[in-house]
Amino acid sequence: MNRPRQVLLALALSFVVAGVLSPIVPEVAGKSYSVVDVVHSLLIGALCYTWCRADGLWRGVLPPGRSALVAGIFPLLGVPLYFLRTRPFPRAVVATLGATAFLVACIGLSGLCAIATAALLGKPLPE
């Protein structure tokens, strides 16, 4: 398995772990998020940056400008920007659609893990 796929696997596993922990870890007082959510959002940014760097090295393309850094700071904007700056436009659009499908699958997987954990422990799901 190449390095970019390993990073994507780690990203998917982070959603699984966050989903499993979400019914267990209480929310921050007066807020609608928990410590798991904060840590997971930082991890998502770090993994998106790592993936962009690994993808560029694996494909033999250095990311132009600060595309990988933008992907790490704000993945929803940065990952499509990375694709647009490192691929021809048609392939960038296909890659962006693939990344969107990957994100939807990870969010669904996280939700299923949260539901399963809450059901196993007899706890309500966080709102």
PDB file of C-alpha atoms in Angstrom:
ATOM      1  CA  MET A   1       0.000   0.000   0.000  1.00  0.00           C
ATOM      2  CA  ASN A   2       1.439   3.372  -0.978  1.00  0.00           C
ATOM      3  CA  ARG A   3       1.887   6.222   1.482  1.00  0.00           C
ATOM      4  CA  PRO A   4      -1.091   8.367   0.353  1.00  0.00           C
ATOM      5  CA  ARG A   5      -3.441   5.399   0.806  1.00  0.00           C
ATOM      6  CA  GLN A   6      -2.003   4.738   4.259  1.00  0.00           C
ATOM      7  CA  VAL A   7      -2.801   8.323   5.228  1.00  0.00           C
ATOM      8  CA  LEU A   8      -6.352   7.958   3.862  1.00  0.00           C
ATOM      9  CA  LEU A   9      -6.764   4.762   5.870  1.00  0.00           C
ATOM     10  CA  ALA A  10      -5.584   6.593   8.996  1.00  0.00           C
ATOM     11  CA  LEU A  11      -8.099   9.349   8.238  1.00  0.00           C
ATOM     12  CA  ALA A  12     -10.943   6.834   7.899  1.00  0.00           C
ATOM     13  CA  LEU A  13      -9.870   5.129  11.137  1.00  0.00           C
ATOM     14  CA  SER A  14      -9.888   8.484  12.917  1.00  0.00           C
ATOM     15  CA  PHE A  15     -13.570   8.849  12.006  1.00  0.00           C
ATOM     16  CA  VAL A  16     -14.252   5.362  13.387  1.00  0.00           C
ATOM     17  CA  VAL A  17     -12.504   6.173  16.672  1.00  0.00           C
ATOM     18  CA  ALA A  18     -14.289   9.531  16.950  1.00  0.00           C
ATOM     19  CA  GLY A  19     -17.621   7.807  16.322  1.00  0.00           C
ATOM     20  CA  VAL A  20     -16.948   5.177  18.970  1.00  0.00           C
ATOM     21  CA  LEU A  21     -15.858   7.776  21.540  1.00  0.00           C
ATOM     22  CA  SER A  22     -18.603  10.339  20.898  1.00  0.00           C
ATOM     23  CA  PRO A  23     -21.281   8.655  23.081  1.00  0.00           C
ATOM     24  CA  ILE A  24     -18.713   7.984  25.830  1.00  0.00           C
ATOM     25  CA  VAL A  25     -16.977  11.348  26.253  1.00  0.00           C
ATOM     26  CA  PRO A  26     -19.272  14.074  27.629  1.00  0.00           C
ATOM     27  CA  GLU A  27     -19.691  17.409  25.886  1.00  0.00           C
ATOM     28  CA  VAL A  28     -17.888  20.491  27.174  1.00  0.00           C
ATOM     29  CA  ALA A  29     -20.090  22.369  29.644  1.00  0.00           C
ATOM     30  CA  GLY A  30     -22.416  24.695  27.761  1.00  0.00           C
ATOM     31  CA  LYS A  31     -21.083  23.683  24.348  1.00  0.00           C
ATOM     32  CA  SER A  32     -22.331  21.301  21.682  1.00  0.00           C
ATOM     33  CA  TYR A  33     -18.979  19.553  21.209  1.00  0.00           C
ATOM     34  CA  SER A  34     -16.630  17.381  23.220  1.00  0.00           C
ATOM     35  CA  VAL A  35     -12.881  17.134  23.587  1.00  0.00           C
ATOM     36  CA  VAL A  36     -12.998  14.272  21.067  1.00  0.00           C
ATOM     37  CA  ASP A  37     -14.485  16.621  18.459  1.00  0.00           C
ATOM     38  CA  VAL A  38     -11.758  19.222  18.992  1.00  0.00           C
ATOM     39  CA  VAL A  39      -8.932  16.690  18.862  1.00  0.00           C
ATOM     40  CA  HIS A  40     -10.475  15.002  15.827  1.00  0.00           C
ATOM     41  CA  SER A  41     -10.768  18.279  13.916  1.00  0.00           C
ATOM     42  CA  LEU A  42      -7.078  18.994  14.535  1.00  0.00           C
ATOM     43  CA  LEU A  43      -6.187  15.452  13.481  1.00  0.00           C
ATOM     44  CA  ILE A  44      -8.215  15.817  10.273  1.00  0.00           C
ATOM     45  CA  GLY A  45      -6.243  18.940   9.384  1.00  0.00           C
ATOM     46  CA  ALA A  46      -2.909  17.265  10.104  1.00  0.00           C
ATOM     47  CA  LEU A  47      -3.838  14.192   8.075  1.00  0.00           C
ATOM     48  CA  CYS A  48      -5.066  16.269   5.124  1.00  0.00           C
ATOM     49  CA  TYR A  49      -1.757  18.167   5.100  1.00  0.00           C
ATOM     50  CA  THR A  50       0.158  14.884   5.368  1.00  0.00           C
ATOM     51  CA  TRP A  51      -1.878  13.353   2.560  1.00  0.00           C
ATOM     52  CA  CYS A  52      -1.228  16.288   0.216  1.00  0.00           C
ATOM     53  CA  ARG A  53       2.514  16.080   0.880  1.00  0.00           C
ATOM     54  CA  ALA A  54       2.548  12.280   0.478  1.00  0.00           C
ATOM     55  CA  ASP A  55       0.475  12.443  -2.707  1.00  0.00           C
ATOM     56  CA  GLY A  56       2.767  15.039  -4.220  1.00  0.00           C
ATOM     57  CA  LEU A  57       5.876  13.019  -3.379  1.00  0.00           C
ATOM     58  CA  TRP A  58       4.343   9.763  -4.614  1.00  0.00           C
ATOM     59  CA  ARG A  59       3.265  11.350  -7.914  1.00  0.00           C
ATOM     60  CA  GLY A  60       6.522  13.290  -8.267  1.00  0.00           C
ATOM     61  CA  VAL A  61       4.793  16.676  -8.085  1.00  0.00           C
ATOM     62  CA  LEU A  62       5.624  19.282  -5.488  1.00  0.00           C
ATOM     63  CA  PRO A  63       2.473  21.107  -4.406  1.00  0.00           C
ATOM     64  CA  PRO A  64       2.632  24.649  -5.785  1.00  0.00           C
ATOM     65  CA  GLY A  65       2.587  27.473  -3.294  1.00  0.00           C
ATOM     66  CA  ARG A  66       1.004  26.638  -0.003  1.00  0.00           C
ATOM     67  CA  SER A  67      -1.719  24.280  -1.257  1.00  0.00           C
ATOM     68  CA  ALA A  68      -0.882  21.520   1.227  1.00  0.00           C
ATOM     69  CA  LEU A  69      -0.822  24.015   4.101  1.00  0.00           C
ATOM     70  CA  VAL A  70      -4.248  25.395   3.132  1.00  0.00           C
ATOM     71  CA  ALA A  71      -5.517  21.797   2.983  1.00  0.00           C
ATOM     72  CA  GLY A  72      -4.279  21.289   6.544  1.00  0.00           C
ATOM     73  CA  ILE A  73      -5.775  24.501   7.905  1.00  0.00           C
ATOM     74  CA  PHE A  74      -9.104  24.395   6.049  1.00  0.00           C
ATOM     75  CA  PRO A  75      -9.558  20.994   4.357  1.00  0.00           C
ATOM     76  CA  LEU A  76     -12.914  21.727   2.698  1.00  0.00           C
ATOM     77  CA  LEU A  77     -11.321  24.480   0.632  1.00  0.00           C
ATOM     78  CA  GLY A  78      -7.702  23.332   0.626  1.00  0.00           C
ATOM     79  CA  VAL A  79      -8.084  19.803  -0.753  1.00  0.00           C
ATOM     80  CA  PRO A  80      -9.979  20.931  -3.906  1.00  0.00           C
ATOM     81  CA  LEU A  81      -7.459  23.762  -4.282  1.00  0.00           C
ATOM     82  CA  TYR A  82      -4.642  21.218  -4.059  1.00  0.00           C
ATOM     83  CA  PHE A  83      -6.315  19.140  -6.771  1.00  0.00           C
ATOM     84  CA  LEU A  84      -6.796  22.182  -9.029  1.00  0.00           C
ATOM     85  CA  ARG A  85      -3.163  23.197  -8.658  1.00  0.00           C
ATOM     86  CA  THR A  86      -1.639  19.728  -9.193  1.00  0.00           C
ATOM     87  CA  ARG A  87      -3.901  18.141 -11.818  1.00  0.00           C
ATOM     88  CA  PRO A  88      -5.507  19.094 -15.122  1.00  0.00           C
ATOM     89  CA  PHE A  89      -8.989  20.557 -14.613  1.00  0.00           C
ATOM     90  CA  PRO A  90     -11.047  17.463 -15.596  1.00  0.00           C
ATOM     91  CA  ARG A  91      -8.988  15.195 -13.317  1.00  0.00           C
ATOM     92  CA  ALA A  92      -9.161  17.781 -10.533  1.00  0.00           C
ATOM     93  CA  VAL A  93     -12.970  17.768 -10.718  1.00  0.00           C
ATOM     94  CA  VAL A  94     -13.065  13.961 -10.603  1.00  0.00           C
ATOM     95  CA  ALA A  95     -10.620  13.929  -7.675  1.00  0.00           C
ATOM     96  CA  THR A  96     -12.734  16.519  -5.820  1.00  0.00           C
ATOM     97  CA  LEU A  97     -15.859  14.411  -6.338  1.00  0.00           C
ATOM     98  CA  GLY A  98     -13.952  11.361  -5.068  1.00  0.00           C
ATOM     99  CA  ALA A  99     -12.795  13.288  -1.996  1.00  0.00           C
ATOM    100  CA  THR A 100     -16.377  14.405  -1.361  1.00  0.00           C
ATOM    101  CA  ALA A 101     -17.594  10.806  -1.581  1.00  0.00           C
ATOM    102  CA  PHE A 102     -14.800   9.740   0.780  1.00  0.00           C
ATOM    103  CA  LEU A 103     -15.830  12.438   3.285  1.00  0.00           C
ATOM    104  CA  VAL A 104     -19.500  11.405   3.126  1.00  0.00           C
ATOM    105  CA  ALA A 105     -18.532   7.751   3.649  1.00  0.00           C
ATOM    106  CA  CYS A 106     -16.332   8.656   6.633  1.00  0.00           C
ATOM    107  CA  ILE A 107     -19.085  10.739   8.228  1.00  0.00           C
ATOM    108  CA  GLY A 108     -21.559   7.889   7.705  1.00  0.00           C
ATOM    109  CA  LEU A 109     -19.100   5.410   9.183  1.00  0.00           C
ATOM    110  CA  SER A 110     -18.585   7.672  12.192  1.00  0.00           C
ATOM    111  CA  GLY A 111     -22.337   7.950  12.703  1.00  0.00           C
ATOM    112  CA  LEU A 112     -22.814   4.189  12.493  1.00  0.00           C
ATOM    113  CA  CYS A 113     -20.032   3.649  15.036  1.00  0.00           C
ATOM    114  CA  ALA A 114     -21.637   6.208  17.367  1.00  0.00           C
ATOM    115  CA  ILE A 115     -25.019   4.498  17.074  1.00  0.00           C
ATOM    116  CA  ALA A 116     -23.500   1.066  17.695  1.00  0.00           C
ATOM    117  CA  THR A 117     -21.521   2.267  20.726  1.00  0.00           C
ATOM    118  CA  ALA A 118     -24.543   4.042  22.215  1.00  0.00           C
ATOM    119  CA  ALA A 119     -26.676   0.931  21.704  1.00  0.00           C
ATOM    120  CA  LEU A 120     -24.058  -1.342  23.283  1.00  0.00           C
ATOM    121  CA  LEU A 121     -23.619   0.902  26.303  1.00  0.00           C
ATOM    122  CA  GLY A 122     -27.299   1.843  26.624  1.00  0.00           C
ATOM    123  CA  LYS A 123     -26.455   5.552  26.462  1.00  0.00           C
ATOM    124  CA  PRO A 124     -28.259   8.231  24.465  1.00  0.00           C
ATOM    125  CA  LEU A 125     -26.576   9.633  21.397  1.00  0.00           C
ATOM    126  CA  PRO A 126     -25.103  13.106  21.721  1.00  0.00           C
ATOM    127  CA  GLU A 127     -27.237  15.774  20.074  1.00  0.00           C
TER     128      GLU A 127
END
